[in-house]
Tab-separated table of C-alpha atoms in Angstrom:
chain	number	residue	atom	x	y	z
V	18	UNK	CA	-15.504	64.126	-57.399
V	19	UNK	CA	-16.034	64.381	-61.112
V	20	UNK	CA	-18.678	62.375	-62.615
V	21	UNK	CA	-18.591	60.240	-65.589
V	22	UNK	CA	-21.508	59.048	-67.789
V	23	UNK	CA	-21.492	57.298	-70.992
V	24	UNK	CA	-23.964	56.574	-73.401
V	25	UNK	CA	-25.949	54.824	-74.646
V	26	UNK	CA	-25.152	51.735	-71.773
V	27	UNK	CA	-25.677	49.229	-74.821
V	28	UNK	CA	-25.661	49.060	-78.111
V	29	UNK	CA	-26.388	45.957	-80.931
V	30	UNK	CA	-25.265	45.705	-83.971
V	31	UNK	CA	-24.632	44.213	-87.229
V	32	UNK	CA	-21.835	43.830	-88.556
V	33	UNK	CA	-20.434	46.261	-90.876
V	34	UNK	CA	-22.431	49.058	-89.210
V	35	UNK	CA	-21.226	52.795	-87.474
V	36	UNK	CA	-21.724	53.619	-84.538
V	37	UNK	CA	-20.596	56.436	-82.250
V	38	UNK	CA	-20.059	56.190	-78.230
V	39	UNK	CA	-20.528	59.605	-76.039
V	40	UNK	CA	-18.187	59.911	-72.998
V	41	UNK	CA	-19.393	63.391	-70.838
V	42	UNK	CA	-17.424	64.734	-67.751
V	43	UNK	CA	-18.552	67.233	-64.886
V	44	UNK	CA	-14.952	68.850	-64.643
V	45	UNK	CA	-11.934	69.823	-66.949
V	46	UNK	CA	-9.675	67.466	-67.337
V	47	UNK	CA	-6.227	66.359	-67.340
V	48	UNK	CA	-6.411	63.054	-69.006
V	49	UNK	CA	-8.772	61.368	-71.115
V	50	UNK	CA	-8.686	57.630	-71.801
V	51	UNK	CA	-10.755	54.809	-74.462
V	52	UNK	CA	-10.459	51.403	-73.485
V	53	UNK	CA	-11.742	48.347	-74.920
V	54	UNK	CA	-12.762	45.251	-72.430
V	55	UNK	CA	-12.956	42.234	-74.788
V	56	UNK	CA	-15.093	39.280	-73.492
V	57	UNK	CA	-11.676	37.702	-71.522
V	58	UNK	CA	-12.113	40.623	-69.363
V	59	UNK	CA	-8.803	42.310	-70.497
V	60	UNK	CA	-8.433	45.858	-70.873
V	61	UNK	CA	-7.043	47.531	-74.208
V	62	UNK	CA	-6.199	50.779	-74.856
V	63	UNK	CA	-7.510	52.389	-77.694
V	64	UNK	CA	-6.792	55.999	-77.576
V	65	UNK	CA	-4.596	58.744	-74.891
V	66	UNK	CA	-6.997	62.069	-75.901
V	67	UNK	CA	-7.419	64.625	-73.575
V	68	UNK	CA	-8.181	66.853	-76.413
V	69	UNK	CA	-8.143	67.099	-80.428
V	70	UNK	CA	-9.180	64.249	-82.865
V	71	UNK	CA	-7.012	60.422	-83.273
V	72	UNK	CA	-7.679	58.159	-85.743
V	73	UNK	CA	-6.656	53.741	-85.656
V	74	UNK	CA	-7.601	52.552	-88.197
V	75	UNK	CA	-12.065	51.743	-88.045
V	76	UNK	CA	-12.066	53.781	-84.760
V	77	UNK	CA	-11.529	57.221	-84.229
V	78	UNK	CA	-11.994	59.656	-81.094
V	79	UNK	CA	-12.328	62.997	-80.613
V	80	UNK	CA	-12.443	64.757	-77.395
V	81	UNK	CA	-13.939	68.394	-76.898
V	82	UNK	CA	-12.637	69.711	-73.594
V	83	UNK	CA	-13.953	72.721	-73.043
V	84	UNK	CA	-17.478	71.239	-73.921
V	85	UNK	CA	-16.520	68.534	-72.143
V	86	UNK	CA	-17.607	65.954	-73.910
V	87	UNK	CA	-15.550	62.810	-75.823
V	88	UNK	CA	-16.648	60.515	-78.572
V	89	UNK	CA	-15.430	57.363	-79.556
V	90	UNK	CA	-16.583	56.234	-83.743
V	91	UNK	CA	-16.228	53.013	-84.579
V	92	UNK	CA	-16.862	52.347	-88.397
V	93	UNK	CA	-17.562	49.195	-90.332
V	94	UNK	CA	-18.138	47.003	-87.010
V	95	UNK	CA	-16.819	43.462	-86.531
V	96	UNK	CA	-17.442	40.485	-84.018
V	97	UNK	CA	-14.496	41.107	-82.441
V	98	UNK	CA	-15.461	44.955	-81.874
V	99	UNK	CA	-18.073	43.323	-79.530
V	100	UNK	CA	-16.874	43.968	-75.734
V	101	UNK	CA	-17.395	47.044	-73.040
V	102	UNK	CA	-16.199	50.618	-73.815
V	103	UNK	CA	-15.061	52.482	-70.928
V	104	UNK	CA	-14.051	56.702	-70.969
V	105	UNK	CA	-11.227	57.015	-68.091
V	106	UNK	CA	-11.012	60.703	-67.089
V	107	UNK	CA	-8.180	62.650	-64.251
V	108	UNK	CA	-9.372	65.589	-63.325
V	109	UNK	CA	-7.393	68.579	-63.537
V	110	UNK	CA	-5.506	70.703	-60.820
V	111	UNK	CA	-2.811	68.126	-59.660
V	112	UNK	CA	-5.376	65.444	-59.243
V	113	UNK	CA	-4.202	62.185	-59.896
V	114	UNK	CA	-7.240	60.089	-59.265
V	115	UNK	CA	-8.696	58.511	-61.994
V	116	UNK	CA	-12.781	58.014	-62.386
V	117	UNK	CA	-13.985	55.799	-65.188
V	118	UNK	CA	-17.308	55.425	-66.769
V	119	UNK	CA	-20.104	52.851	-66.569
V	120	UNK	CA	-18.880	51.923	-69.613
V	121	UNK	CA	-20.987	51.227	-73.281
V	122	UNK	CA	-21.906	47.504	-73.617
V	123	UNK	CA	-21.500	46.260	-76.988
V	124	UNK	CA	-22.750	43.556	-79.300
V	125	UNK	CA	-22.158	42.711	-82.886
V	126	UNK	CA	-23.637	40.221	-84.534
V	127	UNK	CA	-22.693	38.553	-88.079
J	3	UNK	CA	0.578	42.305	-74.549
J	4	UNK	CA	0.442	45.611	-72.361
J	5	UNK	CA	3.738	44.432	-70.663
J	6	UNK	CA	2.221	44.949	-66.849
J	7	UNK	CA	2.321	41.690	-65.698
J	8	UNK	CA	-0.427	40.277	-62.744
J	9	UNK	CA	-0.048	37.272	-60.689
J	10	UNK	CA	-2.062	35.126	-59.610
J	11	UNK	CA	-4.242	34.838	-62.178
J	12	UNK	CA	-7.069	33.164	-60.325
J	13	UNK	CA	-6.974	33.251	-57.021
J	14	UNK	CA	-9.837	31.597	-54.591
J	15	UNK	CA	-10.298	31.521	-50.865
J	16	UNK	CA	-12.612	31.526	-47.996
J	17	UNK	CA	-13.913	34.248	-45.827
J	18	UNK	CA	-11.371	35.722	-42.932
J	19	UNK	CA	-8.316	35.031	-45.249
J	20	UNK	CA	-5.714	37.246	-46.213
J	21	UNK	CA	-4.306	37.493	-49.670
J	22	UNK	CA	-1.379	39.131	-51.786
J	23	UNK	CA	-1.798	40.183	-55.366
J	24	UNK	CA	1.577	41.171	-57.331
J	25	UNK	CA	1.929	43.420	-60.208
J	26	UNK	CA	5.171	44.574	-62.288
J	27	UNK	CA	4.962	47.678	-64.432
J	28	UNK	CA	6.083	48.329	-67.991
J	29	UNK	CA	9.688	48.615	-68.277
J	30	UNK	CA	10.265	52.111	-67.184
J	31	UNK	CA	7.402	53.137	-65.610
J	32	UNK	CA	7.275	54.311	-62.544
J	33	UNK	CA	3.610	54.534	-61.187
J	34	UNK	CA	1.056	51.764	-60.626
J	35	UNK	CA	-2.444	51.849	-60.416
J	36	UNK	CA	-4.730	49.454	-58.245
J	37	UNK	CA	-8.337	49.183	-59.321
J	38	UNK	CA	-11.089	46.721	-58.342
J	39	UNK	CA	-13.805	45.683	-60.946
J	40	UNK	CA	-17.050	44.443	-59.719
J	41	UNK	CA	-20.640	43.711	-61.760
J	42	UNK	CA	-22.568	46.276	-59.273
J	43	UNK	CA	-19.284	48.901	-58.910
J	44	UNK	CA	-17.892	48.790	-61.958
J	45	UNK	CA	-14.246	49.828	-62.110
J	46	UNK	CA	-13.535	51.532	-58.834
J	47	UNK	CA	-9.618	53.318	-58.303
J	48	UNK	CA	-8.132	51.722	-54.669
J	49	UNK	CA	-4.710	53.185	-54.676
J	50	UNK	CA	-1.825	54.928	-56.330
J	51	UNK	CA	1.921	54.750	-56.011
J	52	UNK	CA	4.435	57.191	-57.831
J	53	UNK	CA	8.254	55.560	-57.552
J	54	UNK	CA	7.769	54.012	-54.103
J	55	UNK	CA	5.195	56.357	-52.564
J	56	UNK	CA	1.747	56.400	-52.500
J	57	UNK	CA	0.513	59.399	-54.628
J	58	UNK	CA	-3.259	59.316	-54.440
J	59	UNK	CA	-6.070	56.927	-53.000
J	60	UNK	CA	-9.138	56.292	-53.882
J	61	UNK	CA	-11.856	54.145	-52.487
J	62	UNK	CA	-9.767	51.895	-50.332
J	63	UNK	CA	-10.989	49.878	-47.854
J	64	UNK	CA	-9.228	49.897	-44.405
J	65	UNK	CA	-8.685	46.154	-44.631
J	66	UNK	CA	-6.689	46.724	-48.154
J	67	UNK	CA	-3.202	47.682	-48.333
J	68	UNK	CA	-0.917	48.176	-50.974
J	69	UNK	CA	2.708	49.423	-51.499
J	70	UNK	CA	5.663	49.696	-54.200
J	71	UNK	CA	8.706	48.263	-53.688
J	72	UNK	CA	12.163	49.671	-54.828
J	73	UNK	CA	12.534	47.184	-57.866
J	74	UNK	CA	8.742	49.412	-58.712
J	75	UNK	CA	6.994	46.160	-58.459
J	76	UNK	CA	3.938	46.869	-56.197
J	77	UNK	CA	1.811	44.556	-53.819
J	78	UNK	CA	-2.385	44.342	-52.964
J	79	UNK	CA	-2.928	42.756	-49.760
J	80	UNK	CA	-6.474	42.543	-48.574
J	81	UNK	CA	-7.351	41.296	-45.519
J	82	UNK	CA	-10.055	40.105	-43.484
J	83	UNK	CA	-11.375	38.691	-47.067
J	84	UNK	CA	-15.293	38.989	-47.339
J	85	UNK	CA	-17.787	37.749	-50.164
J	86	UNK	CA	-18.418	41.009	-51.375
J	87	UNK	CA	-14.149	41.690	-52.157
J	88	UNK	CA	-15.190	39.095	-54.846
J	89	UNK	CA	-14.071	40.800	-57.872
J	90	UNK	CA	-11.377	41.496	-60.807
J	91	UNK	CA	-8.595	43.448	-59.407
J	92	UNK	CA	-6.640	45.195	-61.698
J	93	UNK	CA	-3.229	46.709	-62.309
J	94	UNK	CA	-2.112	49.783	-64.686
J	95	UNK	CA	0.824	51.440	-65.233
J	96	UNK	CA	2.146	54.666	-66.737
J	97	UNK	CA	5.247	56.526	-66.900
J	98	UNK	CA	5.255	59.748	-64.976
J	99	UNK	CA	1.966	61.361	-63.635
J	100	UNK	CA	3.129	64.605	-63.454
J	101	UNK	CA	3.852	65.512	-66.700
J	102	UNK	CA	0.506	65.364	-67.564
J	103	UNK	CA	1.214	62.701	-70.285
J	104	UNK	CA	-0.207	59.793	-67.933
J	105	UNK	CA	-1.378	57.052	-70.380
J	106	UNK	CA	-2.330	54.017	-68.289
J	107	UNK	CA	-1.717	50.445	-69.589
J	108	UNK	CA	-3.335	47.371	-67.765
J	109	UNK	CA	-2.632	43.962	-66.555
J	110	UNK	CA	-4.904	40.940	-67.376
J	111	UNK	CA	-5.968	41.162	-63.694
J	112	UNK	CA	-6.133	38.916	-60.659
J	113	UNK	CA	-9.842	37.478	-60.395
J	114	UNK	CA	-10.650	36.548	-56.353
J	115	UNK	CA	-13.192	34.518	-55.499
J	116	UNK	CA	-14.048	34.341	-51.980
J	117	UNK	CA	-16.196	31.365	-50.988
């Protein structure tokens, strides 16, 4: 199946400073997914981008397909940016499974 | 509020048992996701229904069945419960798979706890 990796697997900061998350894939893809885990365990989309460049407000993504290869920014950190980042990818060709990263731990202190 | 609703929220039991876990999608959408989140696994893809039938499937266990009834609403059992299907199980929704546009949206999860 297609493999997933993420990097770096954590990451602390202060608050108030950038940082960027790396999301790489084995296989084209379909579907490309950001989610944010916050510390209650829930999961919370962040951005749909199979391809281009989105911006929400401190956090942007772009996505690179035929590199294959997505990034995640997230500018001017807060406490509540702190949580686990996970890439969700479907593979292409009528695939419908979904395969998700390891996921980028993060910390931000105050 | 992602608008898929999980229930039970907690959920603990013994070894042996047999359990149910419910999910209902977003208004309007018609596939739901199972996935089971562990510490040494991570997040894992079990199954896949698409308006009633089962549309892809991941890494299932035999014991573990799932299906989506007509109202969409869709059902976990796992059976034969051991200490290692400890875990956050998670449901997702999206709208139609194959268009391509398939934005999953998740539940707050069941978390089992088998003692």
């Amino acid at each position: 199946g297609i493999q997933v990796e993420q990097s770096p697997p954590d990451l602390i900061l202060q608050e108030g400073a950038n940082s960027t998350l790396r999301c790489n894939f084995s296989d084209s893809v379909n579907n490309l997914q950001w989610f944010h885990q916050n510390p209650w365990g829930q999961l919370i989309n962040l951005f749909y981008i199979p391809s281009g460049t989105k911006q929400n407000g401190r956090l942007s993504a772009t996505t690179v397909a035929t590199e294959r290869y997505s990034l995640l920014y997230i500018s001017s950190s807060q406490t509540t940016d702190s949580g686990v980042y996970f890439c969700a990818v479907e593979r292409g060709g009528g695939s419908y499974i979904p395969t998700f990263g390891r996921g980028t731990s993060l910390i931000v202190h105050p | 509020d992602s608008g898929v609703t999980q229930t039970p929220k907690h959920l603990i039991t013994a070894t042996g048992q047999r359990v149910t876990l419910r999910c209902s999608p977003r208004s309007g959408d018609l596939s739901v996701y199972w996935y089971q989140q562990s510490l040494d696994q991570g997040l894992q893809f079990l199954i896949q229904y698409y308006n009633g039938e089962e549309r892809a499937k991941g890494n299932i266990l035999e014991r573990f069945s799932a299906q989506q009834f007509p109202d969409l609403h869709s059902e976990l059992n796992l059976s034969s419960l051991e200490l290692g299907d400890s875990a956050l199980y998670f449901c997702a929704s999206s709208f139609d798979p194959g268009l391509h546009y398939n934005e999953q949206f998740f539940g707050p999860g069941t978390r089992l706890t088998v003692l």
